mmCIF file of C-alpha atoms in Angstrom:
data_model
loop_
_atom_site.group_PDB
_atom_site.id
_atom_site.type_symbol
_atom_site.label_atom_id
_atom_site.label_comp_id
_atom_site.label_asym_id
_atom_site.label_seq_id
_atom_site.Cartn_x
_atom_site.Cartn_y
_atom_site.Cartn_z
ATOM 1 C CA UNK A 1367 -12.377 180.451 -38.399
ATOM 2 C CA UNK A 1368 -13.677 181.855 -41.559
ATOM 3 C CA UNK A 1369 -17.236 181.773 -42.666
ATOM 4 C CA UNK A 1370 -16.267 179.622 -45.593
ATOM 5 C CA UNK A 1371 -14.794 176.984 -43.285
ATOM 6 C CA UNK A 1372 -17.833 177.102 -41.040
ATOM 7 C CA UNK A 1373 -20.132 176.622 -44.021
ATOM 8 C CA UNK A 1374 -18.075 173.682 -45.270
ATOM 9 C CA UNK A 1375 -18.161 172.155 -41.793
ATOM 10 C CA UNK A 1376 -21.912 172.594 -41.552
ATOM 11 C CA UNK A 1377 -22.371 171.114 -45.031
ATOM 12 C CA UNK A 1378 -20.262 168.083 -44.081
ATOM 13 C CA UNK A 1379 -22.219 167.616 -40.854
ATOM 14 C CA UNK A 1380 -25.529 167.916 -42.719
ATOM 15 C CA UNK A 1381 -24.403 165.335 -45.262
ATOM 16 C CA UNK A 1382 -23.361 162.960 -42.476
ATOM 17 C CA UNK A 1383 -26.695 163.402 -40.724
ATOM 18 C CA UNK A 1384 -28.615 162.885 -43.962
ATOM 19 C CA UNK A 1385 -26.748 159.614 -44.579
ATOM 20 C CA UNK A 1386 -27.314 158.508 -41.008
ATOM 21 C CA UNK A 1387 -31.016 159.327 -41.217
ATOM 22 C CA UNK A 1388 -31.384 157.293 -44.422
ATOM 23 C CA UNK A 1389 -29.701 154.267 -42.865
ATOM 24 C CA UNK A 1390 -31.930 154.475 -39.809
ATOM 25 C CA UNK A 1391 -35.063 154.393 -42.031
ATOM 26 C CA UNK A 1392 -34.278 150.904 -43.369
ATOM 27 C CA UNK A 1393 -36.038 147.881 -41.844
ATOM 28 C CA UNK A 1394 -35.802 144.156 -42.496
ATOM 29 C CA UNK A 1395 -38.338 141.335 -42.516
ATOM 30 C CA UNK A 1396 -37.760 137.584 -42.717
ATOM 31 C CA UNK A 1397 -39.879 135.340 -44.940
ATOM 32 C CA UNK A 1398 -40.131 131.571 -44.723
ATOM 33 C CA UNK A 1399 -40.175 129.203 -47.694
ATOM 34 C CA UNK A 1400 -41.940 125.879 -47.296
ATOM 35 C CA UNK A 1401 -43.066 122.812 -49.224
ATOM 36 C CA UNK A 1402 -44.966 119.666 -48.273
ATOM 37 C CA UNK A 1403 -43.874 116.601 -50.209
ATOM 38 C CA UNK A 1404 -46.545 113.922 -50.440
ATOM 39 C CA UNK A 1405 -46.469 110.422 -51.781
ATOM 40 C CA UNK A 1406 -48.506 109.891 -54.936
ATOM 41 C CA UNK A 1407 -51.910 108.275 -54.771
ATOM 42 C CA UNK A 1408 -50.399 104.832 -54.833
ATOM 43 C CA UNK A 1409 -53.347 102.834 -55.892
ATOM 44 C CA UNK A 1410 -57.032 103.090 -56.729
ATOM 45 C CA UNK A 1411 -58.484 99.605 -56.810
ATOM 46 C CA UNK A 1412 -61.993 98.697 -57.989
ATOM 47 C CA UNK A 1413 -63.358 96.001 -55.711
ATOM 48 C CA UNK A 1414 -66.876 95.735 -57.220
ATOM 49 C CA UNK A 1415 -68.696 96.840 -60.377
ATOM 50 C CA UNK A 1416 -72.003 98.702 -60.475
ATOM 51 C CA UNK A 1417 -74.547 95.963 -61.192
ATOM 52 C CA UNK A 1418 -78.313 96.462 -61.348
ATOM 53 C CA UNK A 1419 -78.910 92.737 -61.878
ATOM 54 C CA UNK A 1420 -81.827 91.429 -63.927
ATOM 55 C CA UNK A 1421 -85.016 93.469 -63.945
ATOM 56 C CA UNK A 1422 -88.415 92.999 -65.533
ATOM 57 C CA UNK A 1423 -89.431 96.095 -67.482
ATOM 58 C CA UNK A 1424 -92.753 97.709 -66.615
ATOM 59 C CA UNK A 1425 -95.867 96.620 -68.494
ATOM 60 C CA UNK A 1426 -96.836 100.272 -68.963
ATOM 61 C CA UNK A 1427 -95.252 103.651 -68.339
ATOM 62 C CA UNK A 1428 -91.811 103.739 -66.771
ATOM 63 C CA UNK A 1429 -90.070 102.220 -63.798
ATOM 64 C CA UNK A 1430 -86.803 102.775 -61.976
ATOM 65 C CA UNK A 1431 -84.166 100.822 -60.119
ATOM 66 C CA UNK A 1432 -81.747 102.604 -57.798
ATOM 67 C CA UNK A 1433 -78.688 101.547 -55.821
ATOM 68 C CA UNK A 1434 -77.744 103.762 -52.874
ATOM 69 C CA UNK A 1435 -73.990 104.514 -52.946
ATOM 70 C CA UNK A 1436 -73.744 104.740 -49.148
ATOM 71 C CA UNK A 1437 -75.560 101.557 -48.158
ATOM 72 C CA UNK A 1438 -75.851 99.498 -51.348
ATOM 73 C CA UNK A 1439 -79.613 99.253 -50.741
ATOM 74 C CA UNK A 1440 -81.669 98.606 -53.878
ATOM 75 C CA UNK A 1441 -85.051 100.190 -54.456
ATOM 76 C CA UNK A 1442 -87.443 99.787 -57.372
ATOM 77 C CA UNK A 1443 -90.531 101.524 -58.617
ATOM 78 C CA UNK A 1444 -92.965 99.975 -61.131
ATOM 79 C CA UNK A 1445 -90.654 97.149 -62.179
ATOM 80 C CA UNK A 1446 -89.663 93.788 -60.807
ATOM 81 C CA UNK A 1447 -86.392 92.096 -60.068
ATOM 82 C CA UNK A 1448 -85.741 88.608 -61.439
ATOM 83 C CA UNK A 1449 -84.985 85.741 -59.062
ATOM 84 C CA UNK A 1450 -81.326 85.066 -58.246
ATOM 85 C CA UNK A 1451 -80.681 88.758 -58.741
ATOM 86 C CA UNK A 1452 -77.165 90.008 -58.032
ATOM 87 C CA UNK A 1453 -76.825 93.745 -57.478
ATOM 88 C CA UNK A 1454 -73.915 95.821 -56.203
ATOM 89 C CA UNK A 1455 -72.694 99.365 -55.983
ATOM 90 C CA UNK A 1456 -69.289 100.022 -57.533
ATOM 91 C CA UNK A 1457 -66.659 100.012 -54.794
ATOM 92 C CA UNK A 1458 -63.148 101.448 -54.763
ATOM 93 C CA UNK A 1459 -60.222 101.489 -52.326
ATOM 94 C CA UNK A 1460 -57.680 104.320 -52.382
ATOM 95 C CA UNK A 1461 -54.159 104.115 -50.948
ATOM 96 C CA UNK A 1462 -52.197 107.332 -50.521
ATOM 97 C CA UNK A 1463 -50.767 109.903 -48.141
ATOM 98 C CA UNK A 1464 -52.283 109.457 -44.667
ATOM 99 C CA UNK A 1465 -54.717 112.238 -43.674
ATOM 100 C CA UNK A 1466 -54.484 113.934 -47.105
ATOM 101 C CA UNK A 1467 -57.594 115.542 -48.618
ATOM 102 C CA UNK A 1468 -58.749 114.033 -51.908
ATOM 103 C CA UNK A 1469 -61.267 114.800 -54.624
ATOM 104 C CA UNK A 1470 -63.193 112.013 -56.373
ATOM 105 C CA UNK A 1471 -64.575 112.777 -59.825
ATOM 106 C CA UNK A 1472 -66.832 110.630 -61.974
ATOM 107 C CA UNK A 1473 -69.346 111.260 -64.762
ATOM 108 C CA UNK A 1474 -72.822 112.446 -63.789
ATOM 109 C CA UNK A 1475 -74.295 109.797 -66.072
ATOM 110 C CA UNK A 1476 -73.304 107.044 -68.473
ATOM 111 C CA UNK A 1477 -75.144 105.318 -71.286
ATOM 112 C CA UNK A 1478 -75.306 101.535 -71.170
ATOM 113 C CA UNK A 1479 -75.289 100.020 -74.667
ATOM 114 C CA UNK A 1480 -77.365 96.930 -75.501
ATOM 115 C CA UNK A 1481 -75.215 93.986 -76.501
ATOM 116 C CA UNK A 1482 -75.825 93.267 -80.183
ATOM 117 C CA UNK A 1483 -77.776 96.486 -80.733
ATOM 118 C CA UNK A 1484 -77.619 100.248 -80.669
ATOM 119 C CA UNK A 1485 -80.135 100.959 -77.892
ATOM 120 C CA UNK A 1486 -78.945 102.706 -74.747
ATOM 121 C CA UNK A 1487 -80.087 103.149 -71.166
ATOM 122 C CA UNK A 1488 -78.945 106.170 -69.183
ATOM 123 C CA UNK A 1489 -77.629 105.630 -65.659
ATOM 124 C CA UNK A 1490 -77.465 108.675 -63.381
ATOM 125 C CA UNK A 1491 -74.507 108.088 -61.071
ATOM 126 C CA UNK A 1492 -74.131 109.115 -57.422
ATOM 127 C CA UNK A 1493 -71.176 108.708 -55.075
ATOM 128 C CA UNK A 1494 -70.655 108.224 -51.376
ATOM 129 C CA UNK A 1495 -67.665 110.593 -51.643
ATOM 130 C CA UNK A 1496 -67.101 113.665 -53.776
ATOM 131 C CA UNK A 1497 -64.251 114.722 -51.577
ATOM 132 C CA UNK A 1498 -62.857 113.535 -48.330
ATOM 133 C CA UNK A 1499 -59.776 112.490 -46.534
ATOM 134 C CA UNK A 1500 -57.538 109.459 -46.663
ATOM 135 C CA UNK A 1501 -57.494 107.791 -43.255
ATOM 136 C CA UNK A 1502 -54.584 107.796 -40.825
ATOM 137 C CA UNK A 1503 -53.644 104.332 -42.086
ATOM 138 C CA UNK A 1504 -53.275 105.637 -45.660
ATOM 139 C CA UNK A 1505 -56.491 104.139 -47.087
ATOM 140 C CA UNK A 1506 -60.098 105.098 -47.726
ATOM 141 C CA UNK A 1507 -63.013 103.384 -49.513
ATOM 142 C CA UNK A 1508 -65.853 104.942 -51.489
ATOM 143 C CA UNK A 1509 -68.784 103.705 -53.579
ATOM 144 C CA UNK A 1510 -70.735 104.652 -56.719
ATOM 145 C CA UNK A 1511 -74.446 103.939 -57.044
ATOM 146 C CA UNK A 1512 -77.022 105.081 -59.534
ATOM 147 C CA UNK A 1513 -80.485 105.014 -61.006
ATOM 148 C CA UNK A 1514 -81.818 103.603 -64.284
ATOM 149 C CA UNK A 1515 -85.247 104.373 -65.727
ATOM 150 C CA UNK A 1516 -86.862 101.747 -67.983
ATOM 151 C CA UNK A 1517 -89.831 102.272 -70.279
ATOM 152 C CA UNK A 1518 -92.447 99.650 -71.161
ATOM 153 C CA UNK A 1519 -90.949 99.696 -74.686
ATOM 154 C CA UNK A 1520 -87.329 99.197 -73.558
ATOM 155 C CA UNK A 1521 -85.738 96.504 -75.733
ATOM 156 C CA UNK A 1522 -84.816 93.423 -73.708
ATOM 157 C CA UNK A 1523 -81.197 92.308 -73.520
ATOM 158 C CA UNK A 1524 -77.963 92.876 -71.645
ATOM 159 C CA UNK A 1525 -76.742 96.493 -71.423
ATOM 160 C CA UNK A 1526 -73.291 97.560 -70.261
ATOM 161 C CA UNK A 1527 -70.588 100.219 -70.499
ATOM 162 C CA UNK A 1528 -67.606 101.354 -68.469
ATOM 163 C CA UNK A 1529 -66.922 104.647 -66.734
ATOM 164 C CA UNK A 1530 -63.826 106.264 -65.257
ATOM 165 C CA UNK A 1531 -63.374 107.409 -61.686
ATOM 166 C CA UNK A 1532 -60.472 109.753 -60.901
ATOM 167 C CA UNK A 1533 -58.945 110.415 -57.494
ATOM 168 C CA UNK A 1534 -56.600 113.361 -56.930
ATOM 169 C CA UNK A 1535 -55.178 115.219 -53.966
ATOM 170 C CA UNK A 1536 -57.216 118.309 -53.161
#
């Protein structure tokens, strides 16, 4: 065998080994694709409005009325409540995907406008739920309460305004 043939044979063997070594260096991994399909939030139903009832403004300084969003308890400071008073926290029921996490958003405050006038009263809102979970039966309830401060010079009359509560999957 000539040297030329030996060199060609060695070159061919080296090329085969190089190709085999490259193939052996390859590895594979498997990835998984996934998606969770949820039903939409079917329904958000208001079952009660936020009502502070009728209050008697303070004779001097300021006074407050508060409604606790968790219990509905009403507390006052330096003002009175009129007889036959009807108060309530705003209440909502949510229907949606069982056990899904949700986020409840609402304004930090709203301005109530006096009927027949331009005067306003600010209500600082609080909620029993900023986020949470829909129950295993597909429903959950939450409540909005708040606090209003009245001055001795607050104009008498009926004040009202609406506000929006949004519920979304988290």
